[in-house]
Tab-separated table of C-alpha atoms and ligand atoms in Angstrom:
chain	number	residue	atom	x	y	z
B	1	MET	CA	-36.819	-35.783	-16.949
B	2	SER	CA	-34.061	-37.658	-14.786
B	3	ILE	CA	-34.871	-38.208	-11.211
B	4	LYS	CA	-32.338	-35.860	-10.232
B	5	ARG	CA	-33.970	-33.032	-12.174
B	6	ARG	CA	-37.155	-33.869	-10.886
B	7	VAL	CA	-35.834	-33.670	-7.210
B	8	PHE	CA	-34.159	-30.441	-8.006
B	9	LEU	CA	-37.433	-29.026	-9.488
B	10	PHE	CA	-39.589	-30.518	-6.454
B	11	LEU	CA	-36.841	-28.723	-4.113
B	12	PHE	CA	-36.855	-25.557	-6.059
B	13	LEU	CA	-40.710	-25.247	-6.231
B	14	PHE	CA	-41.431	-26.380	-2.593
B	15	GLY	CA	-38.035	-25.375	-0.817
B	16	LYS	CA	-38.943	-26.584	2.746
B	17	VAL	CA	-39.191	-30.352	1.881
B	18	SER	CA	-38.267	-31.727	5.006
B	19	LEU	CA	-40.581	-29.280	7.475
B	20	LEU	CA	-42.007	-31.464	10.014
B	21	ASP	CA	-45.727	-31.912	8.767
B	22	ASN	CA	-47.318	-34.237	10.997
B	23	GLY	CA	-50.255	-31.586	11.432
B	24	LEU	CA	-49.940	-31.139	15.092
B	25	ALA	CA	-49.296	-28.358	17.357
B	26	ARG	CA	-50.708	-25.483	15.020
B	27	LYS	CA	-50.988	-23.901	18.593
B	28	PRO	CA	-48.607	-23.867	21.402
B	29	PRO	CA	-49.600	-26.979	23.302
B	30	MET	CA	-51.146	-26.621	26.466
B	31	GLY	CA	-51.666	-29.207	29.400
B	32	TRP	CA	-49.481	-30.538	32.128
B	33	MET	CA	-46.241	-32.325	32.667
B	34	SER	CA	-44.968	-34.165	35.697
B	35	TRP	CA	-41.233	-32.898	35.914
B	36	GLY	CA	-41.604	-29.452	37.206
B	37	TYR	CA	-42.986	-30.209	40.743
B	38	PHE	CA	-42.976	-33.966	40.671
B	39	MET	CA	-39.314	-34.552	39.312
B	40	CYS	CA	-38.098	-38.063	39.680
B	41	GLY	CA	-40.827	-38.963	42.120
B	42	VAL	CA	-40.108	-42.321	42.939
B	43	ASP	CA	-39.899	-42.669	46.650
B	44	CYS	CA	-43.630	-42.835	47.255
B	45	GLU	CA	-43.479	-44.313	50.836
B	46	THR	CA	-41.216	-41.175	52.079
B	47	HIS	CA	-42.742	-38.722	49.789
B	48	PRO	CA	-46.457	-39.579	49.007
B	49	ARG	CA	-47.494	-36.300	47.900
B	50	LYS	CA	-44.625	-35.986	45.395
B	51	CYS	CA	-45.194	-39.566	44.078
B	52	LEU	CA	-45.134	-39.920	40.263
B	53	LYS	CA	-47.604	-42.798	39.602
B	54	GLN	CA	-51.078	-43.834	37.934
B	55	LYS	CA	-53.246	-42.281	40.152
B	56	LEU	CA	-51.464	-38.616	39.957
B	57	ILE	CA	-51.882	-38.747	36.100
B	58	LEU	CA	-55.623	-40.012	36.213
B	59	SER	CA	-56.238	-37.352	38.530
B	60	VAL	CA	-54.822	-34.649	36.366
B	61	ALA	CA	-57.193	-35.862	33.479
B	62	ASP	CA	-59.990	-35.609	35.885
B	63	THR	CA	-59.183	-32.226	37.103
B	64	PHE	CA	-58.885	-31.161	33.436
B	65	TYR	CA	-62.074	-32.568	32.499
B	66	ASN	CA	-64.164	-31.359	35.557
B	67	GLU	CA	-62.832	-28.073	36.239
B	68	GLY	CA	-62.834	-26.324	33.170
B	69	TYR	CA	-59.467	-26.406	31.998
B	70	GLN	CA	-60.037	-28.730	29.100
B	71	GLU	CA	-62.450	-26.231	27.735
B	72	ALA	CA	-60.063	-23.510	28.199
B	73	GLY	CA	-57.687	-25.658	26.071
B	74	PHE	CA	-55.498	-27.388	28.479
B	75	GLU	CA	-55.077	-30.767	26.915
B	76	TYR	CA	-51.804	-32.823	26.975
B	77	ILE	CA	-50.854	-34.804	30.087
B	78	ILE	CA	-47.461	-35.668	30.034
B	79	ILE	CA	-45.344	-38.392	32.069
B	80	ASP	CA	-41.757	-37.036	32.429
B	81	ASP	CA	-38.505	-39.019	33.306
B	82	CYS	CA	-38.496	-41.815	35.876
B	83	TRP	CA	-41.786	-43.659	34.787
B	84	SER	CA	-39.993	-47.069	33.550
B	85	GLU	CA	-38.390	-50.305	35.342
B	86	LYS	CA	-34.425	-49.917	35.273
B	87	GLN	CA	-34.093	-52.903	32.654
B	88	ARG	CA	-36.021	-53.264	29.442
B	89	ASP	CA	-37.749	-56.523	28.988
B	90	ARG	CA	-36.654	-59.851	27.137
B	91	ASN	CA	-37.954	-58.288	23.718
B	92	GLY	CA	-35.986	-55.018	24.334
B	93	ARG	CA	-39.006	-53.102	25.251
B	94	LEU	CA	-39.447	-50.372	28.001
B	95	VAL	CA	-41.386	-51.570	30.827
B	96	PRO	CA	-43.323	-49.010	33.035
B	97	ASP	CA	-42.622	-49.381	36.650
B	98	LYS	CA	-44.711	-52.158	38.083
B	99	LYS	CA	-45.613	-50.490	41.356
B	100	ARG	CA	-46.439	-47.068	40.342
B	101	PHE	CA	-47.848	-47.802	36.874
B	102	PRO	CA	-49.416	-51.045	37.474
B	103	LYS	CA	-51.790	-50.979	34.492
B	104	GLY	CA	-49.223	-49.980	32.046
B	105	MET	CA	-49.307	-47.041	29.696
B	106	LYS	CA	-52.084	-48.059	27.369
B	107	TYR	CA	-54.453	-48.087	30.151
B	108	ILE	CA	-53.419	-44.325	31.138
B	109	ALA	CA	-53.696	-43.547	27.481
B	110	ASP	CA	-57.177	-44.984	27.127
B	111	TYR	CA	-58.349	-43.200	30.261
B	112	ILE	CA	-57.001	-39.772	29.203
B	113	HIS	CA	-58.591	-40.254	25.693
B	114	SER	CA	-61.734	-41.104	27.101
B	115	ARG	CA	-61.894	-37.750	28.688
B	116	GLY	CA	-61.091	-36.358	25.149
B	117	LEU	CA	-57.543	-35.328	26.445
B	118	LYS	CA	-54.112	-36.266	24.994
B	119	PHE	CA	-51.246	-38.164	26.536
B	120	GLY	CA	-47.425	-37.548	26.537
B	121	MET	CA	-44.447	-39.354	27.297
B	122	TYR	CA	-40.473	-38.775	27.700
B	123	THR	CA	-37.605	-40.408	26.631
B	124	ASN	CA	-33.820	-39.251	25.950
B	125	VAL	CA	-31.702	-40.054	22.907
B	126	ALA	CA	-28.927	-41.614	25.226
B	127	GLU	CA	-28.536	-44.887	26.593
B	128	ILE	CA	-29.823	-43.707	29.825
B	129	THR	CA	-32.426	-40.755	30.471
B	130	CYS	CA	-31.269	-37.784	32.485
B	131	MET	CA	-32.133	-39.574	35.814
B	132	HIS	CA	-30.589	-43.053	34.672
B	133	TYR	CA	-33.597	-44.973	33.460
B	134	PRO	CA	-33.025	-46.775	30.085
B	135	GLY	CA	-32.932	-44.240	27.161
B	136	SER	CA	-33.640	-44.633	23.752
B	137	LYS	CA	-30.196	-44.988	21.969
B	138	GLY	CA	-30.241	-48.047	19.711
B	139	HIS	CA	-33.874	-48.525	20.101
B	140	PHE	CA	-35.137	-45.825	18.297
B	141	SER	CA	-37.529	-47.852	16.158
B	142	THR	CA	-38.755	-50.191	18.787
B	143	ASP	CA	-39.864	-47.076	20.912
B	144	ALA	CA	-41.447	-45.128	18.689
B	145	LYS	CA	-43.329	-48.119	17.608
B	146	MET	CA	-44.251	-48.846	21.325
B	147	PHE	CA	-45.031	-45.046	22.077
B	148	ALA	CA	-47.436	-45.402	19.099
B	149	ASP	CA	-48.996	-48.836	20.038
B	150	TRP	CA	-49.447	-47.052	23.697
B	151	GLY	CA	-51.448	-44.387	21.942
B	152	VAL	CA	-48.854	-41.569	22.933
B	153	ASP	CA	-49.989	-38.463	21.386
B	154	TYR	CA	-46.762	-36.175	22.472
B	155	ILE	CA	-43.360	-37.160	23.097
B	156	LYS	CA	-40.578	-35.156	24.980
B	157	VAL	CA	-37.130	-36.312	24.035
B	158	ASP	CA	-34.318	-35.149	26.519
B	159	GLY	CA	-30.482	-34.947	25.229
B	160	CYS	CA	-28.585	-35.821	28.185
B	161	PHE	CA	-24.951	-37.708	27.995
B	162	VAL	CA	-24.325	-37.480	24.426
B	163	GLY	CA	-22.382	-35.177	22.167
B	164	GLU	CA	-23.072	-32.248	20.062
B	165	ALA	CA	-22.751	-34.587	16.665
B	166	PHE	CA	-24.733	-37.262	18.142
B	167	LEU	CA	-27.786	-34.709	18.936
B	168	ASN	CA	-27.709	-33.566	15.840
B	169	LYS	CA	-28.115	-36.680	13.975
B	170	ALA	CA	-30.068	-38.209	16.770
B	171	TYR	CA	-32.914	-35.708	16.939
B	172	ILE	CA	-33.602	-35.957	13.085
B	173	LYS	CA	-33.420	-40.087	13.094
B	174	PHE	CA	-35.886	-40.136	16.005
B	175	GLY	CA	-38.203	-37.849	14.407
B	176	GLN	CA	-38.257	-40.315	11.171
B	177	HIS	CA	-39.009	-43.116	13.533
B	178	LEU	CA	-41.776	-41.336	14.867
B	179	ASN	CA	-43.091	-40.634	11.431
B	180	ALA	CA	-42.506	-43.996	10.467
B	181	SER	CA	-44.887	-45.277	13.379
B	182	GLY	CA	-47.810	-43.946	11.529
B	183	ARG	CA	-49.148	-42.293	14.837
B	184	PRO	CA	-48.748	-38.463	14.791
B	185	MET	CA	-47.163	-37.478	17.875
B	186	VAL	CA	-46.311	-33.847	19.030
B	187	TYR	CA	-42.390	-33.994	19.041
B	188	SER	CA	-40.680	-31.874	21.637
B	189	CYS	CA	-36.859	-31.747	21.520
B	190	SER	CA	-34.510	-30.522	24.209
B	191	TRP	CA	-31.982	-30.201	21.212
B	192	PRO	CA	-30.929	-26.490	21.199
B	193	TYR	CA	-30.833	-26.223	24.886
B	194	TYR	CA	-28.319	-29.064	24.939
B	195	ILE	CA	-26.223	-27.657	21.953
B	196	GLU	CA	-26.078	-24.147	23.861
B	197	PHE	CA	-25.796	-24.513	27.248
B	198	ILE	CA	-23.996	-27.710	27.716
B	199	HIS	CA	-21.744	-28.004	24.453
B	200	HIS	CA	-21.830	-24.167	24.208
B	201	LYS	CA	-22.293	-23.925	20.382
B	202	THR	CA	-25.017	-21.884	18.550
B	203	PRO	CA	-28.124	-23.932	17.650
B	204	ASP	CA	-29.159	-24.391	14.159
B	205	TYR	CA	-32.761	-23.204	14.618
B	206	LYS	CA	-33.475	-23.551	10.896
B	207	THR	CA	-32.568	-27.285	11.057
B	208	ILE	CA	-34.043	-28.009	14.449
B	209	SER	CA	-37.453	-26.018	13.578
B	210	ARG	CA	-37.720	-28.263	10.589
B	211	HIS	CA	-37.634	-31.529	12.681
B	212	CYS	CA	-39.479	-30.704	15.831
B	213	ASN	CA	-42.841	-29.078	16.875
B	214	MET	CA	-41.291	-27.274	19.976
B	215	TRP	CA	-37.966	-27.317	21.690
B	216	ARG	CA	-36.241	-26.248	24.632
B	217	ASN	CA	-34.122	-23.235	24.626
B	218	TYR	CA	-32.836	-22.701	28.020
B	219	HIS	CA	-32.363	-24.148	31.319
B	220	ASP	CA	-35.030	-25.852	33.531
B	221	VAL	CA	-37.354	-23.829	35.153
B	222	VAL	CA	-37.335	-24.068	39.068
B	223	THR	CA	-40.135	-23.194	41.602
B	224	SER	CA	-39.265	-19.405	42.082
B	225	TRP	CA	-39.867	-15.975	41.199
B	226	GLN	CA	-36.050	-15.484	40.499
B	227	ALA	CA	-36.114	-18.310	37.691
B	228	ILE	CA	-38.936	-16.949	36.155
B	229	LYS	CA	-37.384	-13.190	36.012
B	230	THR	CA	-34.127	-15.130	34.481
B	231	ILE	CA	-36.166	-16.950	31.922
B	232	ILE	CA	-37.997	-13.563	30.833
B	233	THR	CA	-34.709	-11.734	30.473
B	234	HIS	CA	-33.278	-14.685	28.424
B	235	TYR	CA	-36.168	-14.717	25.822
B	236	LYS	CA	-36.032	-10.887	25.535
B	237	SER	CA	-32.305	-11.227	24.695
B	238	ALA	CA	-32.880	-13.887	22.418
B	239	TYR	CA	-35.760	-12.631	20.535
B	240	ASP	CA	-33.821	-11.875	17.249
B	241	GLN	CA	-32.481	-15.361	17.176
B	242	LEU	CA	-35.745	-17.160	18.066
B	243	SER	CA	-38.889	-15.285	16.589
B	244	GLY	CA	-37.794	-16.161	12.765
B	245	HIS	CA	-38.614	-20.074	13.774
B	246	HIS	CA	-41.597	-19.534	15.716
B	247	GLY	CA	-45.089	-20.220	14.681
B	248	PRO	CA	-47.628	-22.949	13.984
B	249	GLY	CA	-46.072	-26.344	14.329
B	250	GLN	CA	-42.861	-25.110	15.473
B	251	TRP	CA	-42.513	-23.473	18.886
B	252	ASN	CA	-39.882	-22.164	21.264
B	253	ASP	CA	-40.641	-23.511	24.551
B	254	MET	CA	-39.941	-21.644	27.712
B	255	ASP	CA	-40.582	-24.654	30.108
B	256	MET	CA	-43.423	-25.323	32.274
B	257	LEU	CA	-45.557	-22.925	34.724
B	258	ILE	CA	-44.930	-22.877	38.302
B	259	PHE	CA	-48.504	-22.313	39.311
B	260	GLY	CA	-49.987	-24.180	41.844
B	261	THR	CA	-46.546	-24.677	43.638
B	262	GLY	CA	-46.925	-21.502	46.188
B	263	SER	CA	-43.931	-19.833	44.464
B	264	LEU	CA	-45.570	-16.871	43.281
B	265	THR	CA	-47.510	-13.415	44.518
B	266	ASP	CA	-50.725	-12.897	42.494
B	267	SER	CA	-48.980	-9.962	40.615
B	268	GLN	CA	-45.819	-12.185	39.617
B	269	SER	CA	-48.153	-14.869	38.475
B	270	ARG	CA	-49.779	-12.287	35.975
B	271	VAL	CA	-46.296	-11.558	34.855
B	272	HIS	CA	-45.350	-14.942	34.385
B	273	LEU	CA	-48.685	-16.263	32.282
B	274	ALA	CA	-48.503	-12.478	30.565
B	275	VAL	CA	-45.204	-12.988	29.197
B	276	TYR	CA	-45.458	-16.925	28.192
B	277	SER	CA	-48.806	-15.733	26.495
B	278	MET	CA	-47.208	-12.699	24.788
B	279	LEU	CA	-44.355	-15.057	23.321
B	280	ALA	CA	-47.152	-17.783	22.304
B	281	ALA	CA	-44.978	-20.445	24.343
B	282	PRO	CA	-46.694	-23.696	25.226
B	283	LEU	CA	-48.574	-23.496	28.615
B	284	LEU	CA	-47.683	-26.568	30.660
B	285	LEU	CA	-48.589	-26.781	34.281
B	286	SER	CA	-46.706	-28.790	36.589
B	287	CYS	CA	-48.023	-29.040	40.202
B	288	ASP	CA	-50.524	-30.574	42.447
B	289	THR	CA	-53.584	-29.158	40.714
B	290	SER	CA	-55.550	-29.210	44.059
B	291	ARG	CA	-53.012	-26.521	45.160
B	292	ILE	CA	-53.753	-24.057	42.194
B	293	THR	CA	-55.279	-20.839	43.980
B	294	LYS	CA	-58.323	-19.466	43.132
B	295	TYR	CA	-56.754	-16.430	41.683
B	296	GLU	CA	-54.064	-18.604	39.741
B	297	LYS	CA	-56.986	-20.635	38.139
B	298	GLU	CA	-58.753	-17.410	37.303
B	299	LEU	CA	-55.772	-16.414	35.345
B	300	LEU	CA	-55.464	-19.536	33.557
B	301	LEU	CA	-59.134	-19.727	32.320
B	302	ASN	CA	-58.998	-16.044	31.399
B	303	LEU	CA	-60.081	-16.509	27.877
B	304	GLU	CA	-58.764	-12.801	26.724
B	305	LEU	CA	-55.481	-13.895	28.120
B	306	LEU	CA	-55.619	-17.292	26.258
B	307	ALA	CA	-56.681	-15.817	23.150
B	308	ILE	CA	-53.439	-14.091	23.003
B	309	ALA	CA	-51.402	-16.938	23.811
B	310	GLN	CA	-53.236	-19.516	21.550
B	311	ASP	CA	-53.742	-17.027	18.741
B	312	PRO	CA	-53.585	-18.831	15.384
B	313	LEU	CA	-51.018	-16.540	13.595
B	314	GLY	CA	-48.735	-17.805	16.505
B	315	ILE	CA	-46.517	-14.681	16.006
B	316	MET	CA	-43.901	-14.438	18.994
B	317	GLY	CA	-44.321	-10.994	20.948
B	318	ARG	CA	-41.624	-8.312	20.410
B	319	PRO	CA	-39.679	-6.876	23.490
B	320	PHE	CA	-38.936	-3.113	23.610
B	321	GLU	CA	-36.863	-1.732	26.204
B	322	LEU	CA	-38.430	1.740	27.315
B	323	GLU	CA	-36.791	4.463	29.000
B	324	THR	CA	-37.929	3.242	32.822
B	325	SER	CA	-37.607	-0.300	34.022
B	326	ILE	CA	-40.538	-1.327	31.901
B	327	THR	CA	-39.946	-3.630	29.145
B	328	LEU	CA	-42.841	-3.316	26.625
B	329	TRP	CA	-43.775	-6.443	24.929
B	330	VAL	CA	-45.892	-6.082	21.595
B	331	LYS	CA	-47.870	-8.975	19.556
B	332	SER	CA	-50.053	-8.770	16.754
B	333	HIS	CA	-53.089	-11.450	16.496
B	334	LEU	CA	-56.518	-11.960	15.637
B	335	PRO	CA	-59.314	-10.690	15.049
B	336	ARG	CA	-58.548	-8.418	11.925
B	337	LYS	CA	-60.579	-5.744	10.841
B	338	GLY	CA	-61.145	-6.668	7.314
B	339	ASP	CA	-57.772	-8.466	6.114
B	340	LYS	CA	-55.847	-5.376	6.998
B	341	TYR	CA	-55.639	-4.270	10.619
B	342	HIS	CA	-54.751	-6.728	13.181
B	343	SER	CA	-55.558	-6.437	16.861
B	344	VAL	CA	-52.249	-5.796	18.759
B	345	SER	CA	-51.623	-6.470	22.565
B	346	PHE	CA	-49.061	-4.439	24.669
B	347	ALA	CA	-47.761	-5.870	27.734
B	348	LEU	CA	-45.658	-3.456	29.930
B	349	ILE	CA	-43.545	-5.527	32.202
B	350	ASN	CA	-42.038	-4.361	35.297
B	351	LEU	CA	-39.597	-6.971	37.269
B	352	GLU	CA	-38.414	-4.354	39.546
B	353	GLU	CA	-39.370	-3.949	43.212
B	354	HIS	CA	-40.393	-0.381	42.443
B	355	ALA	CA	-43.477	1.024	40.539
B	356	SER	CA	-42.698	2.790	37.724
B	357	SER	CA	-44.889	5.048	35.295
B	358	VAL	CA	-44.345	5.486	31.400
B	359	THR	CA	-45.939	7.134	28.668
B	360	PHE	CA	-45.992	5.097	25.243
B	361	THR	CA	-47.600	5.711	21.867
B	362	PRO	CA	-49.120	2.294	20.368
B	363	GLY	CA	-48.989	4.092	17.098
B	364	LEU	CA	-45.344	3.675	16.980
B	365	TYR	CA	-45.644	-0.060	17.285
B	366	GLY	CA	-46.760	-1.308	13.922
B	367	LEU	CA	-50.399	-0.128	14.178
B	368	ASN	CA	-51.896	1.163	10.892
B	369	SER	CA	-55.551	1.597	11.336
B	370	THR	CA	-56.357	5.259	10.863
B	371	ASP	CA	-59.725	4.885	12.537
B	372	GLY	CA	-58.034	4.163	15.661
B	373	TYR	CA	-58.398	1.386	18.326
B	374	THR	CA	-60.313	0.646	21.307
B	375	VAL	CA	-58.323	-0.278	24.273
B	376	MET	CA	-59.468	-3.095	26.839
B	377	ASP	CA	-57.296	-4.166	29.889
B	378	VAL	CA	-57.066	-8.048	29.418
B	379	PHE	CA	-56.878	-8.586	33.423
B	380	THR	CA	-59.735	-6.549	34.419
B	381	ARG	CA	-61.604	-6.848	31.227
B	382	GLU	CA	-62.457	-3.335	31.278
B	383	PHE	CA	-62.667	-0.912	28.283
B	384	ILE	CA	-60.011	1.496	29.145
B	385	ARG	CA	-60.472	4.561	26.229
B	386	ASN	CA	-60.312	4.837	22.387
B	387	VAL	CA	-57.055	5.885	20.768
B	388	THR	CA	-55.621	7.177	17.547
B	389	LEU	CA	-52.844	6.594	16.190
B	390	ASN	CA	-50.712	9.623	17.595
B	391	GLU	CA	-52.172	9.452	20.870
B	392	SER	CA	-50.260	8.571	24.047
B	393	ILE	CA	-51.139	6.465	27.008
B	394	LEU	CA	-49.782	6.855	30.432
B	395	VAL	CA	-49.287	4.042	32.600
B	396	THR	CA	-48.352	3.019	36.144
B	397	VAL	CA	-47.166	-0.484	36.450
B	398	PRO	CA	-46.752	-1.386	40.147
B	399	GLU	CA	-43.612	-3.605	41.665
B	400	GLU	CA	-43.184	-6.930	39.831
B	401	ASP	CA	-46.530	-6.521	37.883
B	402	VAL	CA	-47.899	-6.053	34.169
B	403	ILE	CA	-50.424	-3.872	32.689
B	404	LEU	CA	-51.632	-6.009	29.444
B	405	TYR	CA	-53.820	-4.002	27.079
B	406	THR	CA	-55.359	-5.603	24.031
B	407	LEU	CA	-56.112	-2.686	21.096
B	408	PHE	CA	-58.661	-3.692	18.614
B	409	PRO	CA	-59.253	-1.814	15.344
B	410	LEU	CA	-62.156	0.370	15.114
W	1	NAG	C1	-45.003	-38.480	8.041
W	1	NAG	O1	-44.424	-37.372	7.240
W	1	NAG	C2	-45.050	-37.128	6.002
W	1	NAG	C3	-44.181	-35.967	5.007
W	1	NAG	O2	-43.653	-34.875	5.691
W	1	NAG	C4	-46.455	-36.578	6.422
W	1	NAG	O3	-47.402	-36.185	5.336
W	1	NAG	C5	-47.032	-37.563	7.079
W	1	NAG	O4	-48.238	-36.831	7.972
W	1	NAG	C6	-46.393	-38.038	8.588
W	1	NAG	N1	-46.822	-38.747	9.413
W	1	NAG	C7	-46.767	-39.059	10.579
W	1	NAG	C8	-47.349	-39.861	11.453
W	1	NAG	O5	-46.184	-38.148	11.370
W	2	NAG	C1	-51.219	-2.884	8.744
W	2	NAG	O1	-50.114	-3.580	9.315
W	2	NAG	C2	-50.200	-5.000	9.206
W	2	NAG	C3	-49.067	-5.954	10.235
W	2	NAG	O2	-48.023	-5.011	10.034
W	2	NAG	C4	-49.953	-5.517	7.815
W	2	NAG	O3	-50.256	-6.912	7.459
W	2	NAG	C5	-51.399	-4.551	6.934
W	2	NAG	O4	-51.235	-4.957	5.834
W	2	NAG	C6	-51.035	-3.206	7.461
W	2	NAG	N1	-52.171	-2.542	6.523
W	2	NAG	C7	-51.958	-1.537	5.670
W	2	NAG	C8	-53.252	-0.792	5.343
W	2	NAG	O5	-50.978	-0.944	5.765
W	3	NAG	C1	-65.234	4.123	21.062
W	3	NAG	O1	-65.103	3.913	19.733
W	3	NAG	C2	-66.613	3.272	19.642
W	3	NAG	C3	-66.496	2.941	18.239
W	3	NAG	O2	-66.173	4.084	17.416
W	3	NAG	C4	-67.601	4.087	20.051
W	3	NAG	O3	-68.808	3.375	19.917
W	3	NAG	C5	-67.637	4.521	21.528
W	3	NAG	O4	-68.519	5.239	21.769
W	3	NAG	C6	-65.986	5.204	21.711
W	3	NAG	N1	-65.947	5.474	23.128
W	3	NAG	C7	-65.532	6.343	23.575
W	3	NAG	C8	-65.484	6.429	25.288
W	3	NAG	O5	-65.418	7.513	23.151
W	4	NAG	C1	-53.599	13.433	15.913
W	4	NAG	O1	-54.085	13.298	14.482
W	4	NAG	C2	-55.252	13.930	14.322
W	4	NAG	C3	-55.801	13.452	12.979
W	4	NAG	O2	-55.085	12.274	12.504
W	4	NAG	C4	-55.425	15.375	14.426
W	4	NAG	O3	-56.530	15.770	14.245
W	4	NAG	C5	-54.872	15.669	15.698
W	4	NAG	O4	-54.555	17.109	16.002
W	4	NAG	C6	-53.271	15.073	16.099
W	4	NAG	N1	-52.918	15.031	17.468
W	4	NAG	C7	-51.806	15.423	18.021
W	4	NAG	C8	-51.348	15.638	19.360
W	4	NAG	O5	-50.832	15.590	17.185
């Protein structure tokens, strides 16, 4: 058989040859990333509490390790933009800022790894990063190798300052260099965001999902309830476009959680985390972890909620507009009864400033166990009732709040 025919046969038999196969991110990554709260925190003398430096990164590792976050699944600790010196060294390598990261990145990686956690870093495909630090253009191979040498487990790659054609090539190329480095690294791409919102084209999610483990679809989150509402509304309208490209190893990324920034009421924080969990989105905190409230922490460590967020099937929850101002999100997940009947979660989300009541029939949204289901409230962990397929449930959702039920097949 000629090589061509063999290749053809191979393609024919294993259609998705180029699917990113680094074995990582089988569940949506959880952790902490610097950008949302610390941003380009380089002016440490004027703003010591917003300073992006070694001590901060190590303290997040300690918090995850000591305070139960690690057991709940929080794993990656990621340094975003503004970590390097303004110049590469004589050998063309990026140099960590000498004041803020005096011991270098390998030291931080080792510290994080000694805690059983994972380490992430950031670059941009252009000559400079979004905040004008040296970027990776012209240095893909050197940088990929260097990240691998440092022990990086996750790399966020931004897409500022380059054209559409370059983005489409560069993300694939950088991924190949990551692969060639021999160290598996979660590959987080900002690719579709730039295609859609900077270059005003439609992202090719089929290609993107073959090359990246996760990718940003939409604008950066900021620390306000308004921003969270806008993000939720965006994903509701983009469900059809995104859901087919979402699953183990390939995730749509809604951007960071804003817990610990004093931006949300308790009910708003429930909505924030419930929707991200229903969508099986990555869960990355970005805050001074000492400012996470007791209630926020309780939510972040709610294992019933995390079981939905981190379900191995990785199904993106589907939104349904109900007659009132409530959106119903529905997501199938494990455990299954036998191999046929999934558990299903129902999140009734009210973004309005007034309470709403609604009656819904779970059986109309893909349930099929004729033995019925038992209903648990995910936030109170209380048993609500048993339902059959034709029964309805009446709920009142307070303003800016969510009722979240998991139905387990009986
Ligand atoms: C590189 O890609 C190959 C083929 O997809 C895969 O088997 C391997 O695990 C990848 N290696 C790394 C380090 O990502
Ligand atoms: C029930 O629904 C699930 C999910 O849609 C499906 O996988 C399963 O085959 C169905 N079971 C039966 C008995 O129809
Ligand atoms: C719900 O169903 C379970 C399993 O059939 C049963 O043990 C339980 O008593 C039921 N609860 C109520 C309140 O009917
Ligand atoms: C629901 O279905 C059960 C049997 O599956 C039946 O006995 C009951 O009358 C039905 N209830 C309604 C309100 O249709």
